[in-house]
Short mmCIF file of C-alpha atoms and ligand atoms in Angstrom, two decimals:
data_model
loop_
_atom_site.label_atom_id
_atom_site.label_comp_id
_atom_site.label_asym_id
_atom_site.label_seq_id
_atom_site.Cartn_x
_atom_site.Cartn_y
_atom_site.Cartn_z
CA MET A 1 177.62 88.11 74.47
CA LYS A 2 177.52 84.30 74.66
CA THR A 3 177.90 83.85 78.38
CA VAL A 4 176.86 85.90 81.40
CA ARG A 5 179.36 85.31 84.21
CA ILE A 6 177.85 85.45 87.67
CA GLY A 7 179.64 86.43 90.86
CA LEU A 8 177.85 85.08 93.94
CA LEU A 9 178.32 86.78 97.30
CA GLY A 10 177.33 84.36 100.06
CA VAL A 11 176.72 80.63 99.77
CA GLY A 12 174.45 80.10 102.78
CA THR A 13 170.95 78.61 102.59
CA VAL A 14 169.79 80.75 99.65
CA GLY A 15 173.19 81.06 97.96
CA HIS A 16 173.60 77.30 98.02
CA ALA A 17 170.17 76.81 96.44
CA VAL A 18 171.00 79.42 93.76
CA ALA A 19 174.37 77.81 92.99
CA ARG A 20 172.83 74.35 92.77
CA ALA A 21 170.01 75.52 90.50
CA LEU A 22 172.46 77.36 88.23
CA LEU A 23 174.26 74.04 87.73
CA GLU A 24 171.31 71.64 87.69
CA ARG A 25 168.95 73.88 85.65
CA HIS A 26 171.59 75.40 83.46
CA ASP A 27 169.73 74.56 80.24
CA VAL A 28 166.35 75.86 81.32
CA LEU A 29 167.74 79.06 82.81
CA SER A 30 170.08 79.73 79.90
CA ARG A 31 167.26 79.18 77.39
CA ALA A 32 165.07 81.62 79.34
CA ALA A 33 167.89 84.17 79.41
CA GLY A 34 168.89 83.61 75.81
CA VAL A 35 172.50 83.30 76.91
CA SER A 36 174.55 80.77 78.87
CA LEU A 37 174.55 81.52 82.60
CA HIS A 38 177.85 80.62 84.20
CA LEU A 39 178.59 80.71 87.91
CA GLN A 40 182.06 82.24 87.68
CA ARG A 41 183.05 82.95 91.28
CA ALA A 42 181.63 82.85 94.77
CA ALA A 43 182.60 84.44 98.06
CA VAL A 44 182.17 82.30 101.16
CA ARG A 45 183.00 82.68 104.83
CA ASP A 46 184.38 79.19 105.31
CA LEU A 47 186.38 77.51 102.53
CA THR A 48 186.27 74.09 104.16
CA ARG A 49 182.51 73.50 103.90
CA PRO A 50 181.26 71.49 100.91
CA ARG A 51 179.84 73.75 98.12
CA PRO A 52 178.44 73.09 94.67
CA LEU A 53 181.48 74.91 93.19
CA ALA A 54 185.10 74.00 92.51
CA ARG A 55 187.66 75.20 95.07
CA GLU A 56 189.35 77.55 92.57
CA GLN A 57 186.06 79.43 92.08
CA LEU A 58 185.85 80.25 95.80
CA THR A 59 187.34 83.06 97.82
CA THR A 60 186.78 84.54 101.28
CA ASP A 61 187.12 88.05 99.82
CA PRO A 62 183.64 89.20 98.69
CA MET A 63 184.95 92.56 97.41
CA ALA A 64 187.21 90.70 94.96
CA VAL A 65 184.08 88.99 93.54
CA ALA A 66 181.93 92.15 93.56
CA THR A 67 184.47 94.01 91.44
CA ALA A 68 186.09 91.14 89.46
CA SER A 69 186.72 91.98 85.81
CA ASP A 70 185.46 88.51 84.78
CA VAL A 71 182.08 88.93 86.53
CA ASP A 72 179.20 90.45 84.53
CA LEU A 73 176.47 90.19 87.17
CA VAL A 74 176.71 90.21 90.97
CA VAL A 75 174.25 88.26 93.14
CA GLU A 76 174.36 89.44 96.75
CA LEU A 77 173.09 86.87 99.26
CA ILE A 78 175.20 87.64 102.32
CA GLY A 79 172.35 89.44 104.09
CA GLY A 80 172.59 92.02 106.88
CA GLU A 81 173.56 95.66 106.47
CA GLU A 82 177.37 95.61 106.20
CA PRO A 83 179.42 94.58 104.34
CA ALA A 84 176.52 93.81 101.97
CA ARG A 85 175.73 97.51 101.36
CA ALA A 86 179.38 98.33 100.64
CA LEU A 87 179.68 95.34 98.30
CA MET A 88 176.57 96.29 96.32
CA THR A 89 177.77 99.88 96.13
CA ALA A 90 181.16 98.75 94.80
CA ALA A 91 179.59 96.41 92.23
CA LEU A 92 177.18 99.09 90.96
CA ALA A 93 179.95 101.70 90.91
CA ALA A 94 181.99 99.25 88.82
CA GLY A 95 179.10 99.14 86.33
CA LYS A 96 177.85 95.67 87.28
CA PRO A 97 174.15 94.88 87.65
CA VAL A 98 173.21 93.56 91.08
CA VAL A 99 170.55 91.04 92.09
CA THR A 100 169.91 90.87 95.83
CA ALA A 101 167.59 89.36 98.44
CA ASN A 102 168.77 91.83 101.07
CA LYS A 103 165.74 93.43 102.71
CA ARG A 104 167.79 95.23 105.37
CA VAL A 105 170.02 97.05 102.88
CA LEU A 106 167.11 97.86 100.56
CA ALA A 107 164.93 99.15 103.39
CA TRP A 108 167.62 101.48 104.72
CA HIS A 109 169.63 102.31 101.61
CA GLY A 110 167.42 101.29 98.66
CA PRO A 111 166.85 104.79 97.23
CA GLN A 112 170.59 105.64 97.35
CA LEU A 113 171.53 102.35 95.69
CA ALA A 114 168.81 102.77 93.05
CA LYS A 115 170.18 106.26 92.32
CA LEU A 116 173.70 104.90 91.93
CA ALA A 117 172.45 102.10 89.66
CA ALA A 118 170.63 104.67 87.49
CA GLN A 119 173.72 106.88 87.29
CA ARG A 120 175.80 103.89 86.19
CA GLY A 121 173.11 102.64 83.79
CA VAL A 122 172.86 99.21 85.42
CA GLU A 123 170.06 97.27 87.09
CA LEU A 124 169.43 96.68 90.79
CA ARG A 125 166.80 93.95 91.18
CA CYS A 126 165.34 92.58 94.41
CA GLU A 127 162.40 90.22 93.77
CA ALA A 128 163.60 87.92 96.58
CA ALA A 129 163.83 90.65 99.25
CA VAL A 130 160.16 90.41 100.27
CA GLY A 131 158.06 87.27 100.43
CA GLY A 132 160.78 84.78 99.39
CA GLY A 133 159.50 82.92 96.35
CA ILE A 134 156.30 84.95 95.93
CA PRO A 135 156.36 87.30 92.93
CA LEU A 136 155.65 90.69 94.53
CA ILE A 137 158.11 93.31 93.41
CA ALA A 138 157.45 92.81 89.70
CA PRO A 139 153.64 92.73 90.11
CA LEU A 140 153.69 95.92 92.19
CA THR A 141 156.11 97.62 89.80
CA ASP A 142 154.64 96.50 86.50
CA ASP A 143 151.46 94.45 86.57
CA LEU A 144 149.50 96.78 88.84
CA ALA A 145 150.98 99.97 87.36
CA ALA A 146 147.58 101.20 86.14
CA ASN A 147 146.19 101.16 89.67
CA ARG A 148 146.23 103.57 92.52
CA ILE A 149 146.91 101.19 95.43
CA THR A 150 144.61 102.05 98.32
CA GLU A 151 145.54 99.38 100.81
CA LEU A 152 148.16 96.70 101.42
CA ARG A 153 147.97 94.22 104.27
CA ALA A 154 150.56 91.50 104.55
CA ILE A 155 151.97 88.60 106.48
CA ILE A 156 155.64 88.98 105.63
CA ASN A 157 157.42 87.33 108.51
CA GLY A 158 157.18 83.56 108.29
CA THR A 159 158.67 83.00 111.73
CA CYS A 160 156.02 85.08 113.53
CA ASN A 161 153.23 83.55 111.49
CA TYR A 162 154.54 80.08 112.32
CA VAL A 163 154.79 80.96 116.03
CA LEU A 164 151.28 82.50 116.16
CA THR A 165 149.78 79.54 114.28
CA ARG A 166 151.24 77.19 116.88
CA MET A 167 150.25 79.46 119.80
CA ALA A 168 146.68 79.29 118.51
CA GLN A 169 146.95 75.53 119.06
CA GLY A 170 148.07 76.10 122.67
CA GLU A 171 151.87 75.99 122.29
CA THR A 172 154.05 78.55 124.09
CA LEU A 173 155.92 81.23 122.16
CA ALA A 174 159.29 79.81 123.26
CA ASP A 175 158.52 76.27 122.08
CA ALA A 176 157.10 77.47 118.76
CA LEU A 177 160.12 79.75 118.16
CA ALA A 178 162.53 76.86 118.79
CA LYS A 179 160.74 74.89 116.04
CA ALA A 180 160.87 77.86 113.63
CA GLN A 181 164.61 78.14 114.28
CA GLU A 182 165.09 74.42 113.68
CA ALA A 183 163.23 74.72 110.38
CA GLY A 184 165.56 77.58 109.36
CA TYR A 185 162.89 80.30 109.01
CA ALA A 186 164.18 82.59 111.74
CA GLU A 187 166.73 85.38 111.26
CA ALA A 188 170.27 84.91 112.66
CA ASP A 189 169.02 87.00 115.59
CA PRO A 190 165.38 85.94 116.12
CA LYS A 191 164.75 89.26 117.87
CA ASP A 192 164.48 90.70 114.37
CA ASP A 193 161.53 88.38 113.71
CA LEU A 194 159.82 88.61 117.12
CA GLU A 195 160.13 92.38 117.42
CA GLY A 196 158.82 93.06 113.93
CA VAL A 197 162.13 94.43 112.61
CA ASP A 198 162.23 92.06 109.62
CA ALA A 199 158.59 92.79 108.76
CA ALA A 200 159.17 96.57 109.05
CA ASP A 201 162.15 96.36 106.66
CA LYS A 202 160.00 94.49 104.16
CA LEU A 203 157.00 96.81 104.60
CA CYS A 204 159.24 99.81 103.95
CA ILE A 205 160.23 98.33 100.58
CA LEU A 206 156.58 97.61 99.70
CA VAL A 207 155.37 101.05 100.81
CA ARG A 208 157.81 102.81 98.50
CA LEU A 209 156.69 100.66 95.58
CA ALA A 210 152.96 100.60 96.20
CA PHE A 211 152.40 104.11 97.56
CA ASN A 212 155.43 106.10 96.39
CA ALA A 213 155.96 107.13 100.02
CA ALA A 214 159.42 108.17 101.18
CA CYS A 215 160.22 106.22 104.34
CA THR A 216 162.80 104.36 106.36
CA PRO A 217 161.92 101.53 108.75
CA ALA A 218 162.57 103.90 111.68
CA GLN A 219 159.52 105.95 110.65
CA LEU A 220 157.10 103.02 110.72
CA HIS A 221 155.19 102.13 113.86
CA ARG A 222 156.52 98.71 114.92
CA GLN A 223 155.44 96.27 117.58
CA GLY A 224 156.32 92.57 117.68
CA ILE A 225 154.69 89.47 119.09
CA ARG A 226 156.54 89.13 122.39
CA GLY A 227 154.22 89.25 125.38
CA LEU A 228 151.21 87.90 123.51
CA ASP A 229 149.30 85.39 125.56
CA PRO A 230 147.55 82.30 124.09
CA LYS A 231 144.54 83.60 126.07
CA ASP A 232 144.29 86.59 123.72
CA LEU A 233 144.22 84.28 120.72
CA ALA A 234 141.46 82.25 122.40
CA TYR A 235 139.32 85.31 123.23
CA GLY A 236 139.73 86.56 119.68
CA ARG A 237 138.60 83.21 118.34
CA GLU A 238 135.44 83.40 120.49
CA LEU A 239 134.46 86.54 118.59
CA GLY A 240 135.54 85.29 115.16
CA TYR A 241 139.04 86.74 114.91
CA VAL A 242 142.49 85.30 114.17
CA LEU A 243 145.64 86.96 115.54
CA LYS A 244 148.43 87.72 113.02
CA LEU A 245 151.53 89.88 112.87
CA LEU A 246 150.40 92.22 110.10
CA ALA A 247 152.25 94.77 108.01
CA ILE A 248 149.66 97.35 107.02
CA ALA A 249 149.77 100.34 104.70
CA ARG A 250 146.80 102.40 103.64
CA ARG A 251 146.27 105.65 101.76
CA GLY A 252 144.40 108.16 103.90
CA PRO A 253 141.85 110.66 102.62
CA GLY A 254 144.42 113.50 102.38
CA GLY A 255 146.89 111.30 100.46
CA ALA A 256 149.09 110.61 103.53
CA VAL A 257 149.99 106.95 103.96
CA GLU A 258 149.72 105.03 107.23
CA ALA A 259 152.32 102.27 107.57
CA ARG A 260 152.66 100.02 110.59
CA VAL A 261 153.67 96.56 111.79
CA HIS A 262 151.95 95.07 114.83
CA PRO A 263 149.90 92.10 115.99
CA ALA A 264 146.30 92.50 114.84
CA PHE A 265 143.07 90.58 115.06
CA LEU A 266 141.69 89.84 111.60
CA PRO A 267 138.16 88.59 110.91
CA ALA A 268 138.41 84.83 110.35
CA ASP A 269 136.79 85.20 106.91
CA HIS A 270 139.56 87.46 105.55
CA PRO A 271 141.85 85.63 103.07
CA LEU A 272 144.92 86.55 105.15
CA ALA A 273 143.42 84.82 108.21
CA ARG A 274 143.83 81.49 106.44
CA ILE A 275 147.59 81.94 105.88
CA ASP A 276 149.15 79.55 108.38
CA GLY A 277 152.61 78.41 109.40
CA ALA A 278 155.63 79.90 107.64
CA GLN A 279 153.57 80.97 104.61
CA ASN A 280 153.56 84.64 103.60
CA ALA A 281 150.84 86.59 101.80
CA VAL A 282 150.33 90.12 100.59
CA HIS A 283 146.78 91.36 100.06
CA VAL A 284 146.60 94.47 97.91
CA VAL A 285 143.62 96.58 96.90
CA GLY A 286 143.94 98.55 93.67
CA ASP A 287 141.33 101.04 92.50
CA LEU A 288 140.98 99.21 89.16
CA CYS A 289 141.81 95.59 89.93
CA GLY A 290 140.12 95.44 93.35
CA PRO A 291 141.57 93.03 95.92
CA VAL A 292 144.34 90.66 94.85
CA MET A 293 146.40 88.36 97.03
CA PHE A 294 149.86 86.92 96.48
CA SER A 295 150.77 84.01 98.73
CA GLY A 296 153.33 81.26 99.07
CA LEU A 297 156.62 80.36 100.71
CA GLY A 298 158.16 83.47 102.21
CA ALA A 299 161.45 81.88 103.21
CA GLY A 300 163.66 78.88 102.53
CA GLY A 301 166.51 78.25 100.10
CA ASP A 302 164.71 76.93 97.04
CA ALA A 303 161.74 79.31 97.21
CA THR A 304 163.97 82.36 97.60
CA ALA A 305 166.33 81.06 94.90
CA SER A 306 163.34 80.97 92.54
CA ALA A 307 162.92 84.75 92.90
CA VAL A 308 166.68 85.44 92.74
CA LEU A 309 166.99 83.44 89.54
CA ALA A 310 164.01 85.19 87.96
CA ASP A 311 165.96 88.44 88.39
CA VAL A 312 169.17 86.83 87.11
CA VAL A 313 167.34 85.68 83.96
CA GLN A 314 165.89 89.18 83.39
CA VAL A 315 169.26 90.89 83.71
CA ALA A 316 171.09 88.28 81.64
CA ARG A 317 168.51 88.50 78.87
CA ARG A 318 168.92 92.25 78.66
CA LEU A 319 172.72 91.92 78.67
CA ALA A 320 172.49 89.28 75.92
CA LEU A 321 170.26 91.48 73.77
CA GLY A 322 172.41 94.52 74.49
CA ASP A 323 169.31 96.47 75.52
CA PRO A 324 169.86 99.64 77.55
CA VAL A 325 168.56 99.78 81.10
CA ALA A 326 165.30 101.70 81.25
CA PRO A 327 165.68 105.00 83.12
CA PRO A 328 163.94 105.23 86.52
CA ARG A 329 160.21 105.91 86.28
CA ASP A 330 158.82 109.29 87.18
CA SER A 331 156.50 108.42 90.06
CA GLY A 332 155.56 112.03 90.82
CA PRO A 333 155.67 113.69 94.22
CA GLU A 334 156.25 111.34 97.16
CA ALA A 335 153.39 110.80 99.61
CA PRO A 336 153.94 111.75 103.26
CA LEU A 337 153.48 109.24 106.09
CA LEU A 338 150.56 109.69 108.50
CA PRO A 339 151.72 109.95 112.14
CA MET A 340 150.67 106.86 114.10
CA SER A 341 148.79 109.01 116.65
CA GLN A 342 146.33 109.89 113.87
CA VAL A 343 145.83 106.33 112.63
CA SER A 344 142.37 105.05 113.49
CA THR A 345 141.80 101.40 114.41
CA ARG A 346 139.42 99.21 116.30
CA CYS A 347 140.93 97.81 119.47
CA TYR A 348 140.88 94.87 121.89
CA PHE A 349 141.61 95.40 125.59
CA ARG A 350 142.00 92.65 128.18
CA LEU A 351 141.85 93.84 131.77
CA ALA A 352 142.17 92.14 135.14
CA VAL A 353 139.66 93.89 137.41
CA ASP A 354 138.20 93.56 140.91
CA ASP A 355 134.90 91.73 140.86
CA VAL A 356 132.94 94.58 142.45
CA PRO A 357 129.82 96.52 141.46
CA GLY A 358 130.39 99.56 139.24
CA VAL A 359 133.42 98.27 137.35
CA PHE A 360 131.71 98.48 134.00
CA ALA A 361 130.41 101.94 134.68
CA GLN A 362 134.00 103.11 135.30
CA ILE A 363 135.30 101.41 132.17
CA THR A 364 132.60 102.71 129.87
CA LYS A 365 133.02 106.23 131.29
CA VAL A 366 136.71 106.22 130.32
CA LEU A 367 135.88 105.00 126.82
CA ALA A 368 133.09 107.58 126.44
CA THR A 369 135.43 110.38 127.55
CA HIS A 370 137.68 109.51 124.61
CA GLU A 371 134.76 108.98 122.22
CA ILE A 372 135.50 105.29 121.88
CA GLY A 373 132.48 103.12 121.15
CA LEU A 374 132.21 99.63 122.63
CA ALA A 375 131.42 96.85 120.12
CA SER A 376 131.61 93.61 122.19
CA VAL A 377 132.38 92.57 125.74
CA ILE A 378 133.40 89.29 127.38
CA GLN A 379 133.58 88.93 131.13
CA ARG A 380 134.96 85.96 133.05
CA GLU A 381 134.29 85.34 136.73
CA PRO A 382 137.30 85.56 139.06
CA GLY A 383 139.73 82.67 138.92
CA LYS A 384 141.98 81.54 141.75
CA LEU A 385 143.68 84.96 142.00
CA GLY A 386 140.40 86.71 142.68
CA ALA A 387 140.48 89.04 139.65
CA ALA A 388 137.76 89.04 137.04
CA GLU A 389 138.87 89.28 133.42
CA VAL A 390 137.18 91.72 131.07
CA VAL A 391 137.69 91.77 127.31
CA LEU A 392 136.54 94.78 125.30
CA PHE A 393 136.34 95.15 121.52
CA THR A 394 135.94 98.80 120.54
CA TYR A 395 134.88 100.58 117.39
CA ALA A 396 137.48 102.56 115.47
CA ALA A 397 139.18 105.45 117.24
CA PRO A 398 142.45 107.35 116.72
CA GLU A 399 145.56 105.81 118.26
CA SER A 400 146.01 108.87 120.49
CA ALA A 401 142.54 108.30 122.03
CA LEU A 402 143.13 104.56 122.46
CA ALA A 403 146.50 105.12 124.14
CA ALA A 404 145.03 107.75 126.47
CA ALA A 405 142.12 105.43 127.32
CA GLU A 406 144.55 102.59 128.07
CA ALA A 407 146.48 104.80 130.49
CA GLU A 408 143.26 105.87 132.24
CA LEU A 409 141.87 102.33 132.40
CA ALA A 410 145.11 101.28 134.12
CA GLN A 411 144.56 104.00 136.75
CA LEU A 412 140.99 103.00 137.70
CA SER A 413 140.59 101.89 141.33
CA SER A 414 138.99 98.63 140.15
CA THR A 415 141.66 97.79 137.56
CA ARG A 416 144.42 95.41 138.63
CA SER A 417 146.20 95.62 135.27
CA VAL A 418 145.68 96.16 131.57
CA LEU A 419 146.85 92.77 130.33
CA ALA A 420 146.69 93.45 126.59
CA ARG A 421 145.84 96.06 123.97
CA ILE A 422 145.74 94.67 120.44
CA ARG A 423 144.52 96.46 117.32
CA VAL A 424 141.68 94.97 115.33
CA GLU A 425 141.46 95.04 111.52
CA SER A 426 138.23 94.96 109.59
CA SER A 427 137.40 92.69 106.65
CA LYS A 428 137.48 95.54 104.17
N1 LIG B 1 163.13 85.43 109.02
C1 LIG B 1 162.41 85.67 107.84
C2 LIG B 1 160.97 85.17 108.04
C3 LIG B 1 163.06 84.98 106.67
O1 LIG B 1 160.74 84.47 109.04
O2 LIG B 1 160.10 85.48 107.26
C4 LIG B 1 162.60 85.42 105.31
O3 LIG B 1 162.84 86.77 105.06
#
């Protein structure tokens, strides 16, 4: 084989960067692959927009590209669930390797697609699906293979991290989101960012790789950043914490894996606490390697194209050498997921209460009933509305106890409202 002919599905932000790099870095990429990489065809939505390809290479029919007889390798960058899933399925069924950045399809249909790829003896690669340009999939698959991963904590939604970084400087969520949208970090529907959907899709992919746990995003506990108040960020800062949208997975004592996405206070000295703006980072603890962190640009055309092209080079090199695709690894029995009610975390509560004697006695009684220890307290005198504000940081307790305590705290005669409940992560 002298040339590997690439069929590109989608020429949006990432597709455009991939197409441009294939042309401008043709020599470097082809040398790395050991074969000439040729962008043969591309499927676009709108034929009138300027593209780094000749008109005769373009079509609005992505299925024609996915199954074209003159395409050796399909790169799927359309995003979203359908038709991307159907296109990848058709390409794999036609015996074509697929490189994709599609977190949604991989999170929901990854195992089925991987099975189809294995049956057809072709590769399905997805380095760009999580963390944009940060190498994550290959390190978790290969470089850390000797480890039993005990914990993974990650910032994998650039939009939320950007918004929270700006909220910590006093900006409102709406203003910060508008800037993230302008910069092109946000999903087509920013609800997917703000409600943690994007992060849950990505965590699902990482949990399968790092913990060999069978899961779909629907099984993960998910909470987004809507409703967070800059006040919570300020209180956290007073006690040495930074607020992040975290994706967390941890192996429990019985082998079950907890996996969740939610806002969390992190000690300011944790490496993830220093990840600001649209940056992403994944902090992994292996039983041999200890803690390692991967960080960098989690979104954007060029950064994501870097990961896509790494996969393209790998596949093309194998095609050029005529090497067979390695069979799927035997990862052993899959780990179960731990129900969220059994997950234990520290917690932050912010309450508006009447400024009357005995309030604290009532609050501490509720916490004691649920065996929740109190670590720190902040109390503010009543403001104009006449309610005092109480902030509690607890020691670790199961989610079921924390939820029950929240409901009871809300019912106390002295409580006006429970304004926030946010989980707190420890340094280790
Ligand atoms: N909307 C995503 C983010 C884009 O903000 O991280 C990259 O997957």
